[in-house]
Amino acid sequence: MAKYLVTSALPYANGPLHFGHIAGVYLPADIFTRHKKLQGHQIIHISGSDEHGVAIMQNAQKKKKSYQEYVNQWHKTHKSLFDDYEIQFEFFGQTSAPYHKEETLLWFESLYRKGLIEKKAEDQLQCQSCHNYLPDRFVEGTCYVCDYEEARGDECPKCGEWIDAVKLKNPVCKFCGSKDIEVKSVDQWYLMLTKFSKEYREWFETRKPEWRKTVSSAIDSLTKEGMVDRAITRDLDWGIDVPLEEAKGKKFYVWFDAPIGYVSNTKEYCQTSGEDYLADWWQNDDVEIVNFIGKDNVIFHGIIFPMMSLASGRANAVTHLPANQYVNLLGKQFSKSKGWYVDADKAIKEFGPDALRYALTTLIPENNDSSFTWDGFEAKINNELANNIGNFVNRGMTFFYKNWKEEGIDATHFQSFFKTEAFLDLQTRVKEINATLDRIEIRRGLEQVMSLGQVANTYFSDHEPWAVIKVDKDKCAEIIAHSAIYALTLGCLFSTYLPNLSSKILEYFPDINDDLLRDIYTGEFKLGREYFNQTIVLTKKPKGLVKKVEADRIKELNEVLQSL
Ligand SMILES: [Zn+2]
Ligand SMILES: [Zn+2]
């Protein structure tokens, strides 16, 4: 059986996460991991905070905190948000930790020894007033493409141009505000992608056919004509020291060490699991490596990190790269700096994990951008989750409990289900859902679960147990028994998407164990049939499963958005 190593993009320890991050990366990674675990595969989900880089330095300075203190605080905040969303990791580490530095140096040494890291002189801006070098966001000026006046040294937020800082017009030092800035030639170390482009392309051709079109065509156009060498060092005082005498005082550029975080965090995880992080995971050819990322991360995960992995021999390169498009807010991109976002933390505290995981899964932007609206949220929870699943399970189980509370329903009424067409249809659907999730089509998989919920609802309504019970209680017992099989199956299927709702459904049934759960989840129904070959007495009185969202509250939340 294949093993899976799932990673989700390291969240940057520099600000709150929004729905776009959760729906685009962490939720699909969590659902896929739960799915493979339920199928019986060995799988680990690894991530952690990305804690270096200029943006963190600037904000820590603004907040008058030490860099370490600042990133620790965001690390804690993000981890607790993931807990609230029931997003689980085998390990969630930090790139400022000593174990990460150790692993990063091993990668550097290997690439350096192989001649894939070289020194080059680079033109850089230096402030003549405070004497700092001004890489990336440490300088702002007028964009030479669109004339926007607050373009940063790495990117123009207006036109999106990848900025060459020395070409900025009217540059201003972000440390001290001085305009007395000169161009100096500075040595930096480069990752020599040009030297490895042939090997890279050969590898990419083996992956291309299986990857999403949006991902493979982006990579294709970026690498077909050859690659560009990239600087991996910076003159900063926060980050990992470059271990060369002549590079004294330089740190690794954040993008170089961040993806190595997947490997270093796995190593740290293996300290407790007792495995070897390389032999058992990163260098194991039986392991499929799955990187969940947003589309803005394709260059690093689809080109640079695979190149670093292949060239250094430290790790196998990524197998699947499910890069999602963006989730917007009312059609416009989320923006923390402009205040255009919904607080993911407040939302989960108000609506709980079932409602948010459900709504956000329906928005996973697997092929196109999607858009969050509060009206859409209300419709999804009330019309879909509550009316379809909540209503069916609640009606069926309440009817069961009320009428067969003490004596239960006997085996023959359950067993008759397994001789019907309806059972074959159920089994086919469950297997299809598994296949859809195997293809990492997480959103589509949920649609298929909901469609099975619809089948169950229709079965219940069409058979009118409330009328049948008045004339033939035995016949009614059969209808309810068949409904209970649907309910338990839905409970098993939801354990990936909505673990909280799932466990509430499973709790109605006596003696559910992991083997039975797996058997039903995968559509085998071998143990499932055996389980229902007994009298079933429900363990407790069913309670409302899905709380509806109040229209008045949605109106308020809409007003908040309109005021932004
Ligand atoms: Zn300055
Ligand atoms: Zn511009």
Coordinates of C-alpha atoms and ligand atoms in Angstrom, one line a residue:
M1 CA 0.0 0.0 0.0
A2 CA 1.4 3.4 -1.0
K3 CA 2.4 5.8 1.8
Y4 CA 1.6 9.5 1.6
L5 CA 3.5 12.5 2.8
V6 CA 1.2 15.5 2.7
T7 CA 2.5 19.0 3.2
S8 CA 0.6 22.2 3.3
A9 CA 2.2 25.6 2.5
L10 CA 4.0 26.9 5.6
P11 CA 1.8 29.9 6.8
Y12 CA 3.8 33.1 7.1
A13 CA 4.1 34.1 10.7
N14 CA 3.2 37.7 10.0
G15 CA -0.5 38.1 10.2
P16 CA -3.9 36.5 10.4
L17 CA -5.0 33.7 8.1
H18 CA -8.2 34.2 6.1
F19 CA -10.8 32.0 4.5
G20 CA -8.7 31.9 1.3
H21 CA -5.8 30.2 3.1
I22 CA -8.1 27.8 4.8
A23 CA -10.2 26.8 1.8
G24 CA -7.2 26.9 -0.6
V25 CA -4.7 24.9 1.3
Y26 CA -5.2 23.6 4.9
L27 CA -8.8 22.3 4.7
P28 CA -8.2 20.2 1.5
A29 CA -4.9 18.9 2.9
D30 CA -6.6 17.9 6.1
I31 CA -9.5 16.2 4.3
F32 CA -7.2 14.3 1.9
T33 CA -5.1 13.1 4.9
R34 CA -8.2 11.9 6.8
H35 CA -9.4 10.2 3.7
K36 CA -6.2 8.2 3.1
K37 CA -6.0 7.4 6.8
L38 CA -9.5 6.0 6.7
Q39 CA -8.6 3.9 3.6
G40 CA -5.8 2.4 5.8
H41 CA -2.8 4.1 4.2
Q42 CA 0.1 5.3 6.2
I43 CA 0.0 9.1 5.8
I44 CA 1.4 12.1 7.6
H45 CA 0.5 15.8 7.3
I46 CA 3.4 18.1 7.9
S47 CA 3.5 21.9 8.1
G48 CA 4.8 24.7 10.3
S49 CA 5.3 28.4 10.5
D50 CA 7.5 30.2 7.9
E51 CA 9.4 32.7 10.2
H52 CA 12.1 34.5 8.3
G53 CA 12.1 37.3 5.8
V54 CA 11.9 41.0 5.5
A55 CA 8.1 41.5 6.0
I56 CA 8.4 39.8 9.5
M57 CA 11.4 42.0 10.4
Q58 CA 9.5 45.2 9.5
N59 CA 6.4 44.3 11.4
A60 CA 8.3 43.1 14.5
Q61 CA 10.2 46.4 14.5
K62 CA 6.9 48.3 14.2
K63 CA 5.5 46.3 17.1
K64 CA 8.7 46.8 19.1
K65 CA 9.1 43.1 19.6
S66 CA 12.1 40.9 19.1
Y67 CA 11.8 38.8 15.9
Q68 CA 11.6 35.6 17.8
E69 CA 8.9 36.9 20.1
Y70 CA 6.9 38.2 17.2
V71 CA 7.0 34.9 15.2
N72 CA 6.3 32.8 18.2
Q73 CA 3.1 34.8 18.8
W74 CA 1.9 34.2 15.2
H75 CA 2.9 30.6 15.4
K76 CA 0.7 30.1 18.4
T77 CA -2.2 32.0 16.9
H78 CA -2.1 30.0 13.7
K79 CA -1.9 26.7 15.5
S80 CA -4.9 27.4 17.6
L81 CA -6.9 28.5 14.6
F82 CA -6.1 25.2 12.9
D83 CA -7.2 23.4 16.1
D84 CA -10.6 25.3 16.0
Y85 CA -11.1 24.3 12.3
E86 CA -10.2 20.7 13.2
I87 CA -7.3 20.8 10.9
Q88 CA -4.8 18.2 12.1
F89 CA -1.1 17.8 11.5
E90 CA 1.3 15.1 12.5
F91 CA 3.7 17.9 13.1
F92 CA 3.5 21.7 12.9
G93 CA 6.9 23.2 13.5
Q94 CA 8.8 26.5 13.2
T95 CA 11.6 27.5 10.8
S96 CA 13.3 29.6 13.5
A97 CA 14.0 26.3 15.4
P98 CA 17.6 24.9 15.7
Y99 CA 16.6 21.6 14.0
H100 CA 15.5 23.6 10.9
K101 CA 18.8 25.4 10.7
E102 CA 20.6 22.1 10.9
E103 CA 18.7 20.6 8.0
T104 CA 19.0 23.8 5.9
L105 CA 22.8 23.7 6.2
L106 CA 22.8 20.1 4.9
W107 CA 20.9 21.2 1.8
F108 CA 23.2 24.1 1.2
E109 CA 26.4 22.0 1.6
S110 CA 25.1 19.4 -0.8
L111 CA 24.2 21.9 -3.5
Y112 CA 27.4 23.9 -2.9
R113 CA 29.6 20.8 -3.2
K114 CA 27.9 20.0 -6.5
G115 CA 28.6 23.4 -7.9
L116 CA 25.0 24.5 -8.0
I117 CA 25.6 27.5 -5.8
E118 CA 27.8 30.3 -7.0
K119 CA 28.9 33.8 -6.1
K120 CA 27.9 36.6 -8.3
A121 CA 28.1 40.4 -7.9
E122 CA 24.7 42.0 -7.8
D123 CA 23.7 45.7 -7.9
Q124 CA 22.0 46.6 -4.7
L125 CA 20.7 49.8 -3.1
Q126 CA 22.5 51.1 0.0
C127 CA 21.2 53.8 2.2
Q128 CA 23.9 56.5 2.7
S129 CA 22.3 57.7 5.8
C130 CA 21.8 54.5 7.9
H131 CA 24.2 52.4 5.8
N132 CA 21.8 49.4 5.5
Y133 CA 21.5 47.5 2.3
L134 CA 17.9 47.7 1.0
P135 CA 16.7 44.4 -0.4
D136 CA 13.1 43.6 -1.3
R137 CA 10.6 45.5 0.9
F138 CA 13.3 47.6 2.7
V139 CA 13.0 50.1 -0.2
E140 CA 10.0 51.7 -1.8
G141 CA 9.8 54.0 -4.8
T142 CA 7.9 54.8 -8.0
C143 CA 7.2 51.8 -10.2
Y144 CA 9.1 52.0 -13.5
V145 CA 6.2 50.2 -15.3
C146 CA 3.0 51.9 -14.0
D147 CA 4.3 54.9 -12.1
Y148 CA 2.6 53.8 -8.8
E149 CA 4.4 55.7 -6.1
E150 CA 4.5 53.0 -3.4
A151 CA 6.0 50.1 -5.3
R152 CA 8.2 47.8 -3.1
G153 CA 11.7 46.6 -3.9
D154 CA 10.4 43.1 -4.8
E155 CA 7.0 43.7 -6.3
C156 CA 4.6 46.5 -7.4
P157 CA 1.3 45.9 -5.6
K158 CA -0.5 47.9 -8.3
C159 CA 0.6 46.3 -11.6
G160 CA 2.1 43.1 -10.1
E161 CA 5.5 43.7 -11.8
W162 CA 8.4 41.6 -10.3
I163 CA 10.5 44.7 -9.4
D164 CA 14.3 45.1 -9.9
A165 CA 14.9 47.3 -6.9
V166 CA 17.8 49.3 -8.5
K167 CA 15.5 50.5 -11.2
L168 CA 12.9 52.0 -8.9
K169 CA 12.4 55.8 -9.3
N170 CA 12.8 58.0 -6.3
P171 CA 13.7 55.2 -3.8
V172 CA 13.2 55.7 -0.1
C173 CA 14.9 53.8 2.7
K174 CA 12.3 51.9 4.8
F175 CA 14.6 51.8 7.8
C176 CA 15.2 55.6 8.2
G177 CA 13.2 57.3 5.5
S178 CA 16.2 58.8 3.8
K179 CA 16.3 59.4 0.1
D180 CA 20.1 59.4 -0.1
I181 CA 20.5 56.0 -1.7
E182 CA 23.2 54.7 -3.9
V183 CA 23.7 51.6 -6.1
K184 CA 26.5 49.4 -4.9
S185 CA 27.9 46.1 -6.2
V186 CA 27.5 43.4 -3.6
D187 CA 28.3 39.7 -3.7
Q188 CA 25.4 37.3 -3.3
W189 CA 25.2 33.5 -3.7
Y190 CA 23.0 32.2 -6.4
L191 CA 21.1 28.9 -6.9
M192 CA 22.3 28.0 -10.4
L193 CA 19.0 26.9 -11.9
T194 CA 20.4 27.4 -15.4
K195 CA 22.9 24.5 -14.8
F196 CA 20.1 22.1 -13.9
S197 CA 17.4 23.0 -16.4
K198 CA 17.8 19.9 -18.6
E199 CA 17.5 17.5 -15.7
Y200 CA 14.6 19.5 -14.3
R201 CA 12.7 19.4 -17.6
E202 CA 13.2 15.6 -17.9
W203 CA 11.7 15.2 -14.4
F204 CA 8.9 17.7 -15.1
E205 CA 7.8 15.7 -18.2
T206 CA 7.2 12.7 -16.0
R207 CA 4.8 14.7 -13.7
K208 CA 3.1 17.0 -16.3
P209 CA 0.5 14.6 -17.6
E210 CA -1.0 14.0 -14.1
W211 CA -1.0 17.6 -12.8
R212 CA -3.8 20.1 -13.1
K213 CA -3.7 22.0 -16.4
T214 CA -3.5 25.3 -14.5
V215 CA -0.4 24.1 -12.7
S216 CA 1.4 22.3 -15.5
S217 CA 0.9 25.0 -18.1
A218 CA 2.2 27.7 -15.8
I219 CA 5.3 25.7 -15.1
D220 CA 5.7 24.8 -18.7
S221 CA 5.8 28.4 -19.8
L222 CA 8.2 29.4 -17.1
T223 CA 10.8 26.7 -17.8
K224 CA 10.5 25.8 -21.4
E225 CA 12.9 28.5 -22.5
G226 CA 15.4 27.8 -19.8
M227 CA 15.5 29.0 -16.2
V228 CA 16.9 32.0 -14.4
D229 CA 19.5 31.8 -11.5
R230 CA 18.2 33.1 -8.2
A231 CA 20.0 34.8 -5.3
I232 CA 19.6 32.7 -2.1
T233 CA 21.5 35.1 0.2
R234 CA 20.6 38.5 1.7
D235 CA 22.3 41.1 3.9
L236 CA 19.9 40.9 6.9
D237 CA 20.2 40.2 10.6
W238 CA 17.3 37.7 10.9
G239 CA 17.6 34.3 9.4
I240 CA 20.0 31.4 9.0
D241 CA 23.7 32.3 8.6
V242 CA 25.3 31.3 5.4
P243 CA 28.1 28.9 6.4
L244 CA 30.9 30.4 4.3
E245 CA 33.8 32.5 5.6
E246 CA 33.4 35.0 2.7
A247 CA 29.7 35.3 3.2
K248 CA 30.0 36.4 6.8
G249 CA 27.0 38.4 8.0
K250 CA 24.7 37.1 5.2
K251 CA 21.6 35.1 5.8
F252 CA 19.7 32.7 3.5
Y253 CA 16.9 34.4 1.6
V254 CA 13.6 33.2 3.2
W255 CA 12.4 31.3 0.1
F256 CA 15.5 29.1 0.2
D257 CA 15.0 27.8 3.7
A258 CA 11.2 27.8 3.9
P259 CA 10.4 24.7 1.8
I260 CA 13.2 22.8 3.5
G261 CA 10.9 23.3 6.5
Y262 CA 8.8 20.4 5.2
V263 CA 11.8 18.1 5.6
S264 CA 13.1 19.5 8.9
N265 CA 9.6 19.3 10.4
T266 CA 9.3 15.7 9.3
K267 CA 12.7 15.0 10.9
E268 CA 11.4 16.5 14.2
Y269 CA 8.2 14.4 13.9
C270 CA 10.3 11.3 13.4
Q271 CA 12.0 11.9 16.7
T272 CA 8.8 10.8 18.4
S273 CA 7.5 8.3 15.8
G274 CA 10.8 6.4 15.8
E275 CA 11.1 6.5 12.0
D276 CA 13.9 7.7 9.8
Y277 CA 12.8 10.9 8.1
L278 CA 14.8 10.2 4.9
A279 CA 14.7 6.4 4.5
D280 CA 11.0 6.1 5.6
W281 CA 9.7 9.2 4.1
W282 CA 11.6 11.7 1.9
Q283 CA 13.9 9.3 0.1
N284 CA 11.4 6.4 0.0
D285 CA 10.3 5.7 -3.5
D286 CA 7.0 4.1 -2.2
V287 CA 6.0 7.5 -0.8
E288 CA 3.8 9.8 -2.8
I289 CA 4.6 13.4 -1.8
V290 CA 1.6 15.8 -2.0
N291 CA 2.1 19.5 -1.6
F292 CA -1.1 21.5 -1.0
I293 CA -0.4 25.2 -2.0
G294 CA -2.0 28.3 -3.5
K295 CA -1.4 29.3 -7.1
D296 CA 1.0 32.0 -6.0
N297 CA 3.4 29.3 -4.7
V298 CA 3.7 27.3 -7.9
I299 CA 7.2 28.6 -8.8
F300 CA 8.7 27.5 -5.5
H301 CA 7.0 24.2 -5.2
G302 CA 6.8 23.2 -8.9
I303 CA 10.2 24.5 -10.0
I304 CA 12.7 25.6 -7.4
F305 CA 12.2 23.2 -4.5
P306 CA 12.0 20.1 -6.9
M307 CA 15.2 21.3 -8.4
M308 CA 16.8 21.7 -5.0
S309 CA 15.5 18.2 -4.0
L310 CA 16.7 16.4 -7.2
A311 CA 20.0 18.2 -7.4
S312 CA 21.0 17.8 -3.7
G313 CA 19.6 14.2 -3.5
R314 CA 18.3 15.1 0.0
A315 CA 14.7 14.3 -0.9
N316 CA 12.5 13.0 -3.6
A317 CA 10.6 15.7 -5.5
V318 CA 6.9 16.3 -5.3
T319 CA 4.5 13.7 -6.8
H320 CA 1.3 15.7 -6.8
L321 CA 1.0 19.4 -6.7
P322 CA -2.6 20.4 -6.0
A323 CA -2.3 24.2 -6.3
N324 CA -5.6 25.9 -5.9
Q325 CA -6.8 29.2 -7.3
Y326 CA -8.0 32.0 -5.0
V327 CA -11.0 32.4 -2.8
N328 CA -12.2 36.0 -3.0
L329 CA -14.5 38.0 -0.7
L330 CA -17.6 39.2 -2.7
G331 CA -15.5 38.8 -5.8
K332 CA -12.6 40.9 -4.6
Q333 CA -9.2 39.6 -3.4
F334 CA -8.9 39.3 0.4
S335 CA -6.5 41.9 1.7
K336 CA -5.4 42.2 5.3
S337 CA -3.6 45.5 4.7
K338 CA -6.7 47.0 3.2
G339 CA -9.0 45.5 5.9
W340 CA -10.9 43.6 3.3
Y341 CA -11.3 40.2 5.0
V342 CA -13.5 38.2 7.4
D343 CA -11.9 37.3 10.7
A344 CA -11.6 33.5 10.4
D345 CA -11.1 33.2 14.2
K346 CA -14.3 35.1 15.1
A347 CA -16.2 33.2 12.5
I348 CA -15.3 29.8 13.8
K349 CA -16.1 30.8 17.4
E350 CA -19.5 32.0 16.3
F351 CA -20.5 29.3 13.8
G352 CA -18.4 26.2 14.7
P353 CA -16.4 23.8 12.6
D354 CA -19.2 22.0 10.9
A355 CA -20.7 25.1 9.3
L356 CA -17.4 26.6 8.3
R357 CA -15.7 23.4 7.0
Y358 CA -18.9 22.7 5.0
A359 CA -19.1 26.2 3.5
L360 CA -15.4 26.5 2.8
T361 CA -15.1 23.1 1.2
T362 CA -17.8 24.1 -1.3
L363 CA -15.5 27.0 -2.1
I364 CA -12.2 25.1 -2.6
P365 CA -11.0 26.8 -5.8
E366 CA -9.7 23.7 -7.6
N367 CA -10.1 25.0 -11.1
N368 CA -11.4 28.6 -10.9
D369 CA -11.4 31.4 -8.3
S370 CA -14.4 31.2 -6.0
S371 CA -16.0 33.9 -3.8
F372 CA -17.2 33.9 -0.2
T373 CA -20.4 35.8 0.6
W374 CA -22.5 35.7 3.8
D375 CA -25.6 35.1 1.8
G376 CA -24.0 32.1 0.1
F377 CA -22.9 30.9 3.6
E378 CA -26.5 31.2 4.9
A379 CA -27.9 29.3 1.9
K380 CA -25.3 26.5 2.1
I381 CA -25.8 25.9 5.8
N382 CA -29.6 26.3 5.9
N383 CA -30.7 24.8 2.6
E384 CA -28.0 22.2 2.1
L385 CA -26.4 21.0 5.3
A386 CA -29.4 21.5 7.6
N387 CA -32.2 20.6 5.2
N388 CA -30.4 17.7 3.5
I389 CA -28.2 16.0 6.1
G390 CA -29.3 17.4 9.4
N391 CA -33.0 16.9 8.6
F392 CA -32.7 13.4 7.3
V393 CA -30.5 12.0 10.1
N394 CA -32.5 13.8 12.7
R395 CA -35.9 12.7 11.4
G396 CA -34.9 9.1 10.8
M397 CA -33.0 8.6 14.1
T398 CA -35.6 10.3 16.2
F399 CA -38.3 8.1 14.7
F400 CA -36.1 5.0 15.4
Y401 CA -35.5 6.1 19.0
K402 CA -39.1 7.0 19.7
N403 CA -40.7 3.8 18.5
W404 CA -38.0 1.1 19.2
K405 CA -36.3 2.7 22.1
E406 CA -36.1 -0.4 24.4
E407 CA -36.4 -3.4 22.1
G408 CA -34.5 -2.0 19.1
I409 CA -35.0 -3.2 15.5
D410 CA -34.0 -6.7 14.7
A411 CA -31.5 -8.0 12.1
T412 CA -33.9 -9.2 9.4
H413 CA -35.1 -5.7 8.8
F414 CA -31.5 -4.5 8.2
Q415 CA -30.4 -7.5 6.2
S416 CA -33.2 -7.1 3.7
F417 CA -31.5 -3.8 2.6
F418 CA -28.4 -5.7 1.3
K419 CA -30.6 -7.5 -1.2
T420 CA -31.9 -4.4 -2.8
E421 CA -30.9 -2.3 -5.8
A422 CA -30.7 0.6 -3.4
F423 CA -27.8 -1.1 -1.6
L424 CA -25.9 -1.6 -4.9
D425 CA -26.5 2.1 -5.7
L426 CA -25.2 3.1 -2.3
Q427 CA -22.1 0.9 -2.6
T428 CA -21.3 2.3 -6.0
R429 CA -21.7 5.9 -4.8
V430 CA -19.4 5.3 -1.8
K431 CA -16.7 3.8 -4.0
E432 CA -17.1 6.8 -6.4
I433 CA -16.6 9.2 -3.6
N434 CA -13.4 7.4 -2.6
A435 CA -12.2 7.6 -6.2
T436 CA -13.0 11.3 -6.4
L437 CA -11.0 12.0 -3.2
D438 CA -8.1 9.8 -4.5
R439 CA -7.9 12.2 -7.5
I440 CA -7.8 15.1 -4.9
E441 CA -11.1 16.5 -6.1
I442 CA -12.1 17.4 -2.6
R443 CA -15.0 19.8 -3.5
R444 CA -16.5 17.3 -6.0
G445 CA -16.3 14.6 -3.4
L446 CA -18.5 16.6 -1.0
E447 CA -21.0 17.2 -3.8
Q448 CA -21.2 13.4 -4.2
V449 CA -21.7 12.9 -0.4
M450 CA -24.5 15.5 -0.5
S451 CA -26.1 13.8 -3.4
L452 CA -26.2 10.5 -1.4
G453 CA -27.8 12.5 1.4
Q454 CA -30.5 13.5 -1.2
V455 CA -31.1 9.8 -2.0
A456 CA -31.5 9.0 1.6
N457 CA -33.9 11.9 2.1
T458 CA -36.0 10.9 -0.9
Y459 CA -36.1 7.3 0.4
F460 CA -37.4 8.4 3.8
S461 CA -40.0 10.8 2.4
D462 CA -41.3 8.5 -0.3
H463 CA -41.8 5.6 2.2
E464 CA -43.7 7.8 4.6
P465 CA -42.9 5.9 7.8
W466 CA -45.1 8.2 9.8
A467 CA -48.1 6.9 7.9
V468 CA -47.0 3.3 7.6
I469 CA -46.4 2.9 11.4
K470 CA -50.2 3.3 12.0
V471 CA -51.0 0.3 9.9
D472 CA -48.0 -2.0 9.8
K473 CA -45.3 -1.5 12.5
D474 CA -43.2 -4.3 11.2
K475 CA -43.1 -2.8 7.7
C476 CA -42.2 0.5 9.2
A477 CA -39.3 -1.0 11.1
E478 CA -37.8 -2.1 7.8
I479 CA -38.1 1.5 6.4
I480 CA -36.4 2.9 9.5
A481 CA -33.7 0.1 9.4
H482 CA -32.8 1.0 5.8
S483 CA -32.8 4.7 6.7
A484 CA -30.4 3.9 9.6
I485 CA -28.0 2.2 7.2
Y486 CA -28.0 5.4 5.1
A487 CA -27.5 7.5 8.2
L488 CA -24.5 5.4 9.4
T489 CA -23.0 5.5 5.9
L490 CA -23.3 9.2 5.8
G491 CA -21.8 9.4 9.3
C492 CA -18.7 7.5 8.1
L493 CA -18.4 9.5 4.9
F494 CA -18.5 12.8 6.8
S495 CA -15.6 11.8 9.0
T496 CA -13.2 13.4 6.5
Y497 CA -15.2 16.5 5.8
L498 CA -17.0 17.3 9.0
P499 CA -15.4 15.2 11.8
N500 CA -17.6 16.8 14.5
L501 CA -20.9 16.1 12.7
S502 CA -19.7 12.6 11.8
S503 CA -18.9 11.7 15.4
K504 CA -22.3 12.9 16.5
I505 CA -24.0 10.6 14.0
L506 CA -21.7 7.6 14.8
E507 CA -22.5 8.0 18.5
Y508 CA -26.1 7.0 18.0
F509 CA -25.0 3.6 17.0
P510 CA -23.6 1.1 19.5
D511 CA -20.0 -0.4 19.2
I512 CA -18.6 1.4 16.2
N513 CA -15.0 0.6 15.9
D514 CA -12.3 1.7 13.4
D515 CA -12.4 -1.5 11.3
L516 CA -16.1 -1.1 10.8
L517 CA -15.7 2.6 10.0
R518 CA -13.1 1.8 7.4
D519 CA -15.2 -1.0 5.9
I520 CA -18.2 1.3 5.4
Y521 CA -16.1 4.3 4.4
T522 CA -14.5 2.4 1.6
G523 CA -17.8 0.8 0.4
E524 CA -16.8 -2.8 1.3
F525 CA -19.7 -3.4 3.6
K526 CA -18.3 -6.8 4.7
L527 CA -18.2 -5.8 8.3
G528 CA -21.1 -3.5 7.7
R529 CA -23.3 -6.5 6.9
E530 CA -22.1 -8.4 9.9
Y531 CA -22.7 -5.3 12.1
F532 CA -26.3 -5.1 11.0
N533 CA -26.8 -8.8 11.6
Q534 CA -28.0 -8.1 15.1
T535 CA -30.7 -6.2 16.9
I536 CA -29.7 -2.5 17.0
V537 CA -30.8 -0.4 19.9
L538 CA -29.8 3.3 19.5
T539 CA -27.5 4.5 22.3
K540 CA -29.1 7.9 22.9
K541 CA -31.8 10.3 22.0
P542 CA -31.0 12.2 18.8
K543 CA -30.6 15.9 19.1
G544 CA -30.6 18.6 16.4
L545 CA -27.4 18.0 14.3
V546 CA -27.1 21.3 12.3
K547 CA -27.9 24.7 13.8
K548 CA -29.4 27.0 11.2
V549 CA -27.9 30.4 10.6
E550 CA -30.2 33.3 11.6
A551 CA -31.1 35.7 8.7
D552 CA -30.8 38.7 11.0
R553 CA -27.3 37.8 11.9
I554 CA -26.4 37.5 8.2
K555 CA -27.8 40.9 7.6
E556 CA -25.6 42.3 10.3
L557 CA -22.5 40.6 8.9
N558 CA -23.3 42.0 5.5
E559 CA -23.5 45.5 6.9
V560 CA -20.1 45.0 8.5
L561 CA -18.7 44.1 5.1
Q562 CA -20.4 47.0 3.3
S563 CA -18.8 49.4 5.9
L564 CA -15.3 48.2 5.0
Ligands
ZN1 ZN 18.3 54.4 5.8
ZN2 ZN 3.7 49.0 -11.2

